[in-house]
Amino acid sequence: MARKYAVPKEIRALKPKGTMVKKISGGYYVYEFRTVRDESGKRHTKMGACIGKIDPERGFVANGASLRRQEWRTLEFGQWAVADDLSRGTHALLREFFT
């Protein structure tokens, strides 16, 4: 069964990563959001500040400095962290032989 969205697919494709788009009074506004867990372990979405809007002709239009902060927050380090953790023994051996 196909899901119904209030925001068209073309508009959702223009949003920055780690954001949510809401349609308000005919316009598309971009908000920060994050997922948190409550005491019972269920996930909930917490909406943040409005960081801009999406214009179908121009794409994402930021609200000033909040874009820089948003780009910083969406850095993904998961794969790097796994590789770093798995190679700690190798790092120790390399330090031992090359120092």
PDB file of C-alpha atoms in Angstrom:
ATOM      1  CA  MET A   1       0.000   0.000   0.000  1.00  0.00           C
ATOM      2  CA  ALA A   2       1.411   3.373  -1.032  1.00  0.00           C
ATOM      3  CA  ARG A   3       1.851   6.018   1.664  1.00  0.00           C
ATOM      4  CA  LYS A   4       0.201   9.408   1.287  1.00  0.00           C
ATOM      5  CA  TYR A   5       2.322  12.486   1.926  1.00  0.00           C
ATOM      6  CA  ALA A   6       1.202  16.103   2.252  1.00  0.00           C
ATOM      7  CA  VAL A   7       4.464  17.142   0.589  1.00  0.00           C
ATOM      8  CA  PRO A   8       5.122  16.044  -3.025  1.00  0.00           C
ATOM      9  CA  LYS A   9       8.114  13.819  -3.780  1.00  0.00           C
ATOM     10  CA  GLU A  10       9.757  16.554  -5.899  1.00  0.00           C
ATOM     11  CA  ILE A  11       9.724  18.949  -2.920  1.00  0.00           C
ATOM     12  CA  ARG A  12      10.980  16.296  -0.460  1.00  0.00           C
ATOM     13  CA  ALA A  13      13.934  15.632  -2.783  1.00  0.00           C
ATOM     14  CA  LEU A  14      15.073  19.270  -2.351  1.00  0.00           C
ATOM     15  CA  LYS A  15      15.278  19.229   1.453  1.00  0.00           C
ATOM     16  CA  PRO A  16      18.638  19.019   3.247  1.00  0.00           C
ATOM     17  CA  LYS A  17      19.520  15.786   5.031  1.00  0.00           C
ATOM     18  CA  GLY A  18      18.338  15.552   8.631  1.00  0.00           C
ATOM     19  CA  THR A  19      15.364  17.865   8.156  1.00  0.00           C
ATOM     20  CA  MET A  20      11.590  17.638   7.797  1.00  0.00           C
ATOM     21  CA  VAL A  21       9.319  19.546   5.390  1.00  0.00           C
ATOM     22  CA  LYS A  22       5.872  20.824   6.381  1.00  0.00           C
ATOM     23  CA  LYS A  23       3.278  22.357   4.091  1.00  0.00           C
ATOM     24  CA  ILE A  24       1.844  25.474   5.734  1.00  0.00           C
ATOM     25  CA  SER A  25      -0.522  27.881   3.943  1.00  0.00           C
ATOM     26  CA  GLY A  26       0.594  26.666   0.519  1.00  0.00           C
ATOM     27  CA  GLY A  27       4.332  27.022   1.273  1.00  0.00           C
ATOM     28  CA  TYR A  28       6.883  24.339   2.127  1.00  0.00           C
ATOM     29  CA  TYR A  29       8.917  25.036   5.275  1.00  0.00           C
ATOM     30  CA  VAL A  30      11.985  23.099   6.437  1.00  0.00           C
ATOM     31  CA  TYR A  31      12.468  22.244  10.125  1.00  0.00           C
ATOM     32  CA  GLU A  32      15.217  20.611  12.144  1.00  0.00           C
ATOM     33  CA  PHE A  33      14.151  17.379  13.788  1.00  0.00           C
ATOM     34  CA  ARG A  34      15.604  14.599  15.865  1.00  0.00           C
ATOM     35  CA  THR A  35      14.404  11.258  17.145  1.00  0.00           C
ATOM     36  CA  VAL A  36      14.370  10.637  20.902  1.00  0.00           C
ATOM     37  CA  ARG A  37      13.341   7.685  23.031  1.00  0.00           C
ATOM     38  CA  ASP A  38      10.984   7.993  25.979  1.00  0.00           C
ATOM     39  CA  GLU A  39      11.202   5.987  29.219  1.00  0.00           C
ATOM     40  CA  SER A  40       9.373   3.013  27.699  1.00  0.00           C
ATOM     41  CA  GLY A  41      11.797   2.867  24.749  1.00  0.00           C
ATOM     42  CA  LYS A  42       9.411   4.195  22.103  1.00  0.00           C
ATOM     43  CA  ARG A  43      10.784   6.617  19.518  1.00  0.00           C
ATOM     44  CA  HIS A  44       9.328  10.096  19.086  1.00  0.00           C
ATOM     45  CA  THR A  45      10.146  12.949  16.734  1.00  0.00           C
ATOM     46  CA  LYS A  46      11.119  16.288  18.264  1.00  0.00           C
ATOM     47  CA  MET A  47      10.681  19.265  15.957  1.00  0.00           C
ATOM     48  CA  GLY A  48      13.286  22.002  16.067  1.00  0.00           C
ATOM     49  CA  ALA A  49      13.461  25.488  14.610  1.00  0.00           C
ATOM     50  CA  CYS A  50      12.441  26.461  11.098  1.00  0.00           C
ATOM     51  CA  ILE A  51      15.682  26.701   9.100  1.00  0.00           C
ATOM     52  CA  GLY A  52      14.275  27.763   5.735  1.00  0.00           C
ATOM     53  CA  LYS A  53      11.780  27.074   3.001  1.00  0.00           C
ATOM     54  CA  ILE A  54      11.672  25.238  -0.307  1.00  0.00           C
ATOM     55  CA  ASP A  55      10.869  27.163  -3.439  1.00  0.00           C
ATOM     56  CA  PRO A  56      10.074  24.778  -6.336  1.00  0.00           C
ATOM     57  CA  GLU A  57      12.057  27.009  -8.721  1.00  0.00           C
ATOM     58  CA  ARG A  58      15.081  27.873  -6.519  1.00  0.00           C
ATOM     59  CA  GLY A  59      15.218  24.836  -4.228  1.00  0.00           C
ATOM     60  CA  PHE A  60      16.113  25.154  -0.536  1.00  0.00           C
ATOM     61  CA  VAL A  61      16.318  28.759   0.719  1.00  0.00           C
ATOM     62  CA  ALA A  62      17.993  29.027   4.145  1.00  0.00           C
ATOM     63  CA  ASN A  63      17.133  31.410   6.983  1.00  0.00           C
ATOM     64  CA  GLY A  64      20.598  32.948   7.344  1.00  0.00           C
ATOM     65  CA  ALA A  65      23.176  31.334   9.649  1.00  0.00           C
ATOM     66  CA  SER A  66      21.046  28.367  10.707  1.00  0.00           C
ATOM     67  CA  LEU A  67      22.109  26.444   7.569  1.00  0.00           C
ATOM     68  CA  ARG A  68      25.741  26.328   8.713  1.00  0.00           C
ATOM     69  CA  ARG A  69      24.670  24.906  12.068  1.00  0.00           C
ATOM     70  CA  GLN A  70      22.397  22.348  10.365  1.00  0.00           C
ATOM     71  CA  GLU A  71      25.152  21.171   8.006  1.00  0.00           C
ATOM     72  CA  TRP A  72      27.434  20.675  10.996  1.00  0.00           C
ATOM     73  CA  ARG A  73      24.843  18.570  12.810  1.00  0.00           C
ATOM     74  CA  THR A  74      24.267  16.184   9.934  1.00  0.00           C
ATOM     75  CA  LEU A  75      27.836  14.923   9.699  1.00  0.00           C
ATOM     76  CA  GLU A  76      27.818  11.153   9.612  1.00  0.00           C
ATOM     77  CA  PHE A  77      30.654   9.426  11.395  1.00  0.00           C
ATOM     78  CA  GLY A  78      29.139   5.991  12.005  1.00  0.00           C
ATOM     79  CA  GLN A  79      31.218   4.116   9.417  1.00  0.00           C
ATOM     80  CA  TRP A  80      34.378   5.942  10.465  1.00  0.00           C
ATOM     81  CA  ALA A  81      33.720   5.165  14.137  1.00  0.00           C
ATOM     82  CA  VAL A  82      33.275   1.450  13.389  1.00  0.00           C
ATOM     83  CA  ALA A  83      36.468   1.332  11.297  1.00  0.00           C
ATOM     84  CA  ASP A  84      38.407   3.241  13.968  1.00  0.00           C
ATOM     85  CA  ASP A  85      37.164   0.938  16.720  1.00  0.00           C
ATOM     86  CA  LEU A  86      37.998  -2.222  14.762  1.00  0.00           C
ATOM     87  CA  SER A  87      41.507  -1.018  13.899  1.00  0.00           C
ATOM     88  CA  ARG A  88      42.669  -0.003  17.398  1.00  0.00           C
ATOM     89  CA  GLY A  89      44.800  -3.147  17.721  1.00  0.00           C
ATOM     90  CA  THR A  90      46.381  -2.453  14.349  1.00  0.00           C
ATOM     91  CA  HIS A  91      47.179   1.122  15.404  1.00  0.00           C
ATOM     92  CA  ALA A  92      48.955  -0.176  18.516  1.00  0.00           C
ATOM     93  CA  LEU A  93      51.034  -2.642  16.468  1.00  0.00           C
ATOM     94  CA  LEU A  94      51.990   0.042  13.950  1.00  0.00           C
ATOM     95  CA  ARG A  95      53.057   2.404  16.746  1.00  0.00           C
ATOM     96  CA  GLU A  96      55.132  -0.367  18.316  1.00  0.00           C
ATOM     97  CA  PHE A  97      57.033  -1.185  15.117  1.00  0.00           C
ATOM     98  CA  PHE A  98      57.435   2.324  13.698  1.00  0.00           C
ATOM     99  CA  THR A  99      58.466   4.241  16.831  1.00  0.00           C
TER     100      THR A  99
END
